[in-house]
Amino acid sequence: MTNPPNRNGLPFAIYLVLVLAIFFYGWWHGEFSTFWFAVLFPLGAWLVALSIRPIALGNSVGRVVFVLAPVSVTLGVVFYFWLLPRYGDVDNDLLRSLLTGLLIAVGWFVTFLASEYREEAQREMRRIDTLVALRAEISTFVFKLDSYDILDSAKRQQDLIRAGEVLGDGTTAEYMPFSIRESQPIVYGPVSSDIPILKSETVQAVIQFYAEYTDLLSAIEDTRNTLVMQLSRERRVKLHAVLSKRRERSLRSGLKAIAEIDKELPGSEPVQLSDRNRSIIEEQ
């Protein structure tokens, strides 16, 4: 996955061209004052740095500006003494000191920038790995939830609870629906510490899915409780309706989470869904 283009590069490049045009015009005609050099050169250096930095490092702009401020001022002072006609009047010891300070400042900045790029690259790898892992697990759960018609199954099960189950000898017995336990999430826990690096919309959708899915697991355990058999038929119908509603919400929230993940992870294979739960999916 590649980073989106740096949309700030164009305006910064335009500003930089204007700054350099003013600078070279004044230098060529010998009308470039100390004041304008001190103002425009640090600004130009700052704009260059912001123009060439990838958008993925946008959160580090504050730290970069903090570093660039002293570096830019140092460059402005040194080149002012170097390029302008007053260069010849500068004491050689002072010039050597300024050049030494410049090299130290530039080396410090280059080291800092290399560290920023390395940290950002590692952060990007963690982000992609987190998205891939979450998408794989959520897709698996969605596929299983879509393996049968949730609404049709709920209606048939609840009708049987109300009417009772007709046995082979013609007698009627209480019908107790049995729900198979669903798989527990195994990915969410290990990658949960990296979820905050995702986009806020993705974080919200992922957390909502796992919250709905956890509620579904709890509802399944509730229906397997032996105390449920002692409830009236109507109360068991209501309990089963809650279970079915949580299946619906889990399916919807899972599809929404996958859609948000795919916005950050383009090129992913679409989830293969059946037509069994079309009415639920179309409510997305």
Short mmCIF file of C-alpha atoms in Angstrom, two decimals:
data_model
loop_
_atom_site.label_atom_id
_atom_site.label_comp_id
_atom_site.label_asym_id
_atom_site.label_seq_id
_atom_site.Cartn_x
_atom_site.Cartn_y
_atom_site.Cartn_z
CA MET A 1 0.00 0.00 0.00
CA THR A 2 1.33 3.43 -0.92
CA ASN A 3 0.77 6.65 0.91
CA PRO A 4 -1.67 9.17 -0.57
CA PRO A 5 -0.07 12.04 -2.51
CA ASN A 6 1.15 15.03 -0.58
CA ARG A 7 -1.55 17.57 -1.41
CA ASN A 8 0.33 20.26 0.46
CA GLY A 9 3.30 20.04 -1.91
CA LEU A 10 1.85 22.25 -4.69
CA PRO A 11 1.01 25.35 -2.63
CA PHE A 12 4.30 25.09 -0.75
CA ALA A 13 6.16 24.77 -4.04
CA ILE A 14 4.42 27.92 -5.33
CA TYR A 15 5.37 29.83 -2.19
CA LEU A 16 8.92 28.56 -2.50
CA VAL A 17 9.21 29.76 -6.11
CA LEU A 18 8.04 33.22 -5.06
CA VAL A 19 10.49 33.32 -2.16
CA LEU A 20 13.42 32.25 -4.33
CA ALA A 21 12.41 34.68 -7.08
CA ILE A 22 12.51 37.58 -4.64
CA PHE A 23 15.78 36.34 -3.19
CA PHE A 24 17.63 36.01 -6.49
CA TYR A 25 16.20 39.24 -7.85
CA GLY A 26 17.55 41.16 -4.87
CA TRP A 27 20.86 39.33 -4.97
CA TRP A 28 21.34 39.93 -8.71
CA HIS A 29 20.55 43.64 -8.50
CA GLY A 30 22.40 44.17 -5.26
CA GLU A 31 19.27 45.40 -3.50
CA PHE A 32 18.74 42.53 -1.11
CA SER A 33 18.71 43.84 2.43
CA THR A 34 19.74 41.98 5.55
CA PHE A 35 16.19 42.13 6.83
CA TRP A 36 14.63 40.48 3.79
CA PHE A 37 17.30 37.81 3.68
CA ALA A 38 16.82 36.99 7.35
CA VAL A 39 13.06 36.66 6.77
CA LEU A 40 12.88 34.94 3.39
CA PHE A 41 15.69 32.41 3.60
CA PRO A 42 14.48 30.62 6.75
CA LEU A 43 10.97 30.69 5.24
CA GLY A 44 12.27 29.16 2.03
CA ALA A 45 14.12 26.39 3.88
CA TRP A 46 11.01 25.67 5.94
CA LEU A 47 8.83 25.46 2.80
CA VAL A 48 11.31 23.15 1.08
CA ALA A 49 11.23 20.74 4.02
CA LEU A 50 7.43 20.76 4.18
CA SER A 51 7.15 20.28 0.41
CA ILE A 52 9.36 17.20 0.21
CA ARG A 53 8.00 15.44 3.31
CA PRO A 54 5.40 12.70 2.63
CA ILE A 55 1.88 13.22 3.93
CA ALA A 56 2.29 10.18 6.21
CA LEU A 57 4.54 12.29 8.45
CA GLY A 58 1.94 15.01 8.83
CA ASN A 59 1.55 14.25 12.53
CA SER A 60 5.24 15.07 13.03
CA VAL A 61 5.12 18.52 11.43
CA GLY A 62 5.26 20.23 14.80
CA ARG A 63 8.49 18.48 15.72
CA VAL A 64 9.95 19.14 12.28
CA VAL A 65 9.22 22.86 12.51
CA PHE A 66 10.81 22.88 15.95
CA VAL A 67 13.97 21.39 14.45
CA LEU A 68 13.91 23.44 11.27
CA ALA A 69 13.66 26.78 13.06
CA PRO A 70 17.23 26.85 14.43
CA VAL A 71 18.60 25.13 11.32
CA SER A 72 16.97 27.67 9.01
CA VAL A 73 18.21 30.62 11.03
CA THR A 74 21.72 29.14 11.04
CA LEU A 75 21.62 28.67 7.27
CA GLY A 76 20.34 32.21 6.80
CA VAL A 77 23.10 33.74 8.89
CA VAL A 78 25.87 31.66 7.28
CA PHE A 79 24.79 32.25 3.72
CA TYR A 80 24.21 35.90 4.42
CA PHE A 81 27.90 36.22 5.29
CA TRP A 82 28.87 33.96 2.42
CA LEU A 83 26.95 35.37 -0.49
CA LEU A 84 26.41 39.04 0.12
CA PRO A 85 29.08 41.67 -0.60
CA ARG A 86 29.89 41.93 3.10
CA TYR A 87 31.39 38.43 2.96
CA GLY A 88 34.92 39.81 2.70
CA ASP A 89 34.60 41.70 5.97
CA VAL A 90 33.80 38.65 8.03
CA ASP A 91 36.47 37.39 10.37
CA ASN A 92 37.76 33.99 9.22
CA ASP A 93 37.53 32.49 12.72
CA LEU A 94 33.91 33.59 12.95
CA LEU A 95 33.17 32.10 9.54
CA ARG A 96 34.78 28.79 10.49
CA SER A 97 32.76 28.70 13.70
CA LEU A 98 29.56 29.38 11.81
CA LEU A 99 30.35 26.67 9.26
CA THR A 100 31.12 24.19 12.04
CA GLY A 101 27.81 25.02 13.74
CA LEU A 102 26.04 24.65 10.40
CA LEU A 103 27.47 21.18 9.80
CA ILE A 104 26.52 20.06 13.30
CA ALA A 105 22.99 21.43 12.92
CA VAL A 106 22.51 19.85 9.50
CA GLY A 107 23.88 16.51 10.73
CA TRP A 108 21.51 16.64 13.68
CA PHE A 109 18.58 17.40 11.43
CA VAL A 110 19.44 14.66 8.91
CA THR A 111 19.71 12.11 11.74
CA PHE A 112 16.40 13.27 13.14
CA LEU A 113 14.71 13.08 9.73
CA ALA A 114 16.10 9.59 9.05
CA SER A 115 14.77 8.45 12.43
CA GLU A 116 11.37 9.95 11.63
CA TYR A 117 11.21 8.12 8.30
CA ARG A 118 12.21 4.83 9.93
CA GLU A 119 9.63 5.18 12.69
CA GLU A 120 6.95 6.13 10.19
CA ALA A 121 7.80 3.16 7.97
CA GLN A 122 7.52 0.79 10.95
CA ARG A 123 4.25 2.42 11.96
CA GLU A 124 2.91 1.98 8.43
CA MET A 125 3.84 -1.72 8.44
CA ARG A 126 2.08 -2.20 11.77
CA ARG A 127 -0.98 -0.39 10.44
CA ILE A 128 -1.21 -2.61 7.36
CA ASP A 129 -0.62 -5.80 9.36
CA THR A 130 -3.37 -4.76 11.79
CA LEU A 131 -5.81 -4.06 8.97
CA VAL A 132 -5.07 -7.38 7.24
CA ALA A 133 -5.47 -9.38 10.46
CA LEU A 134 -8.71 -7.65 11.48
CA ARG A 135 -10.18 -7.99 8.02
CA ALA A 136 -9.38 -11.71 7.88
CA GLU A 137 -11.05 -12.42 11.22
CA ILE A 138 -14.10 -10.21 10.65
CA SER A 139 -14.57 -11.67 7.15
CA THR A 140 -14.56 -15.17 8.64
CA PHE A 141 -17.25 -14.23 11.17
CA VAL A 142 -19.34 -12.51 8.50
CA PHE A 143 -19.11 -15.56 6.23
CA LYS A 144 -20.34 -17.82 9.05
CA LEU A 145 -23.20 -15.45 9.97
CA ASP A 146 -24.25 -15.38 6.32
CA SER A 147 -24.25 -19.19 6.02
CA TYR A 148 -28.02 -19.36 6.65
CA ASP A 149 -31.09 -17.11 6.42
CA ILE A 150 -31.16 -15.35 9.80
CA LEU A 151 -34.68 -13.90 9.52
CA ASP A 152 -36.29 -17.05 8.11
CA SER A 153 -34.60 -19.24 10.70
CA ALA A 154 -35.70 -16.90 13.51
CA LYS A 155 -39.34 -17.01 12.35
CA ARG A 156 -39.40 -20.82 12.11
CA GLN A 157 -37.70 -21.27 15.48
CA GLN A 158 -40.01 -18.84 17.26
CA ASP A 159 -43.12 -20.42 15.71
CA LEU A 160 -41.96 -23.79 17.00
CA ILE A 161 -41.38 -22.36 20.48
CA ARG A 162 -44.93 -20.97 20.54
CA ALA A 163 -46.65 -24.09 19.16
CA GLY A 164 -44.39 -26.76 20.54
CA GLU A 165 -42.68 -29.62 18.71
CA VAL A 166 -44.76 -32.48 17.31
CA LEU A 167 -43.10 -35.79 18.13
CA GLY A 168 -43.22 -39.00 16.12
CA ASP A 169 -46.09 -40.43 18.19
CA GLY A 170 -48.23 -37.36 17.53
CA THR A 171 -47.76 -35.79 20.93
CA THR A 172 -46.55 -32.22 21.40
CA ALA A 173 -43.53 -31.33 23.52
CA GLU A 174 -41.82 -28.12 24.46
CA TYR A 175 -39.45 -27.00 21.73
CA MET A 176 -36.04 -25.86 22.93
CA PRO A 177 -33.90 -24.38 20.13
CA PHE A 178 -30.20 -25.22 20.40
CA SER A 179 -27.57 -22.72 19.27
CA ILE A 180 -24.07 -23.92 18.48
CA ARG A 181 -21.34 -21.86 20.10
CA GLU A 182 -19.61 -19.37 17.80
CA SER A 183 -15.84 -18.99 17.59
CA GLN A 184 -14.17 -16.61 20.01
CA PRO A 185 -12.18 -13.69 18.51
CA ILE A 186 -8.47 -14.49 18.54
CA VAL A 187 -7.04 -11.54 16.57
CA TYR A 188 -8.63 -8.54 18.25
CA GLY A 189 -6.81 -8.97 21.57
CA PRO A 190 -3.24 -9.17 20.23
CA VAL A 191 -3.66 -6.22 17.82
CA SER A 192 -5.84 -4.04 20.04
CA SER A 193 -2.86 -1.88 21.05
CA ASP A 194 -2.31 -0.95 17.38
CA ILE A 195 -5.95 -0.15 16.60
CA PRO A 196 -5.58 3.56 17.58
CA ILE A 197 -3.19 4.10 14.63
CA LEU A 198 -6.07 3.40 12.24
CA LYS A 199 -8.45 6.08 10.99
CA SER A 200 -11.13 7.09 13.47
CA GLU A 201 -13.93 5.78 11.22
CA THR A 202 -12.23 2.40 10.99
CA VAL A 203 -11.62 2.24 14.72
CA GLN A 204 -15.26 3.01 15.45
CA ALA A 205 -16.55 0.40 12.97
CA VAL A 206 -14.18 -2.32 14.22
CA ILE A 207 -14.96 -1.72 17.89
CA GLN A 208 -18.69 -1.66 17.13
CA PHE A 209 -18.47 -5.04 15.38
CA TYR A 210 -16.58 -6.71 18.21
CA ALA A 211 -19.00 -5.23 20.73
CA GLU A 212 -21.97 -6.61 18.78
CA TYR A 213 -20.28 -9.97 18.30
CA THR A 214 -19.47 -10.23 22.00
CA ASP A 215 -23.13 -9.53 22.80
CA LEU A 216 -24.08 -12.31 20.38
CA LEU A 217 -21.79 -14.79 22.13
CA SER A 218 -23.31 -13.82 25.47
CA ALA A 219 -26.84 -14.27 24.11
CA ILE A 220 -25.97 -17.75 22.81
CA GLU A 221 -24.67 -18.74 26.24
CA ASP A 222 -27.86 -17.38 27.84
CA THR A 223 -30.06 -19.57 25.62
CA ARG A 224 -28.07 -22.66 26.61
CA ASN A 225 -28.78 -22.08 30.29
CA THR A 226 -30.92 -24.81 31.82
CA LEU A 227 -33.01 -22.14 33.59
CA VAL A 228 -34.34 -21.07 30.19
CA MET A 229 -36.35 -24.31 30.00
CA GLN A 230 -38.37 -23.12 33.00
CA LEU A 231 -39.51 -19.91 31.27
CA SER A 232 -42.87 -19.58 29.61
CA ARG A 233 -43.12 -20.03 25.86
CA GLU A 234 -43.64 -16.29 25.26
CA ARG A 235 -40.59 -15.35 27.27
CA ARG A 236 -38.51 -17.91 25.39
CA VAL A 237 -39.77 -16.41 22.13
CA LYS A 238 -38.62 -12.96 23.26
CA LEU A 239 -35.24 -14.34 24.31
CA HIS A 240 -34.79 -15.97 20.91
CA ALA A 241 -35.82 -12.72 19.21
CA VAL A 242 -33.01 -10.93 21.09
CA LEU A 243 -30.56 -13.61 19.92
CA SER A 244 -31.68 -13.23 16.30
CA LYS A 245 -31.49 -9.44 16.47
CA ARG A 246 -27.91 -9.68 17.70
CA ARG A 247 -27.08 -11.95 14.77
CA GLU A 248 -28.47 -9.30 12.41
CA ARG A 249 -26.52 -6.49 14.06
CA SER A 250 -23.32 -8.54 14.05
CA LEU A 251 -23.67 -9.20 10.33
CA ARG A 252 -24.36 -5.53 9.53
CA SER A 253 -21.59 -4.20 11.75
CA GLY A 254 -19.16 -6.76 10.33
CA LEU A 255 -19.88 -5.63 6.77
CA LYS A 256 -19.49 -1.99 7.83
CA ALA A 257 -16.15 -2.75 9.50
CA ILE A 258 -14.89 -4.50 6.38
CA ALA A 259 -15.99 -1.55 4.23
CA GLU A 260 -14.07 0.90 6.43
CA ILE A 261 -11.00 -1.34 6.48
CA ASP A 262 -11.07 -1.58 2.67
CA LYS A 263 -10.91 2.22 2.44
CA GLU A 264 -7.51 2.02 4.14
CA LEU A 265 -6.52 -1.23 2.44
CA PRO A 266 -7.35 -0.88 -1.26
CA GLY A 267 -7.05 -3.91 -3.50
CA SER A 268 -8.60 -6.36 -1.04
CA GLU A 269 -10.73 -9.16 -2.41
CA PRO A 270 -14.46 -8.50 -1.81
CA VAL A 271 -16.26 -10.68 0.71
CA GLN A 272 -18.33 -13.34 -1.05
CA LEU A 273 -21.88 -13.10 0.30
CA SER A 274 -24.90 -15.26 -0.45
CA ASP A 275 -28.41 -14.02 -1.16
CA ARG A 276 -29.78 -15.55 2.04
CA ASN A 277 -29.60 -12.33 4.05
CA ARG A 278 -30.08 -9.79 1.28
CA SER A 279 -32.76 -7.90 3.23
CA ILE A 280 -30.40 -7.48 6.19
CA ILE A 281 -27.44 -6.48 4.02
CA GLU A 282 -29.47 -3.95 2.03
CA GLU A 283 -30.27 -2.08 5.26
CA GLN A 284 -26.57 -1.16 5.54
#
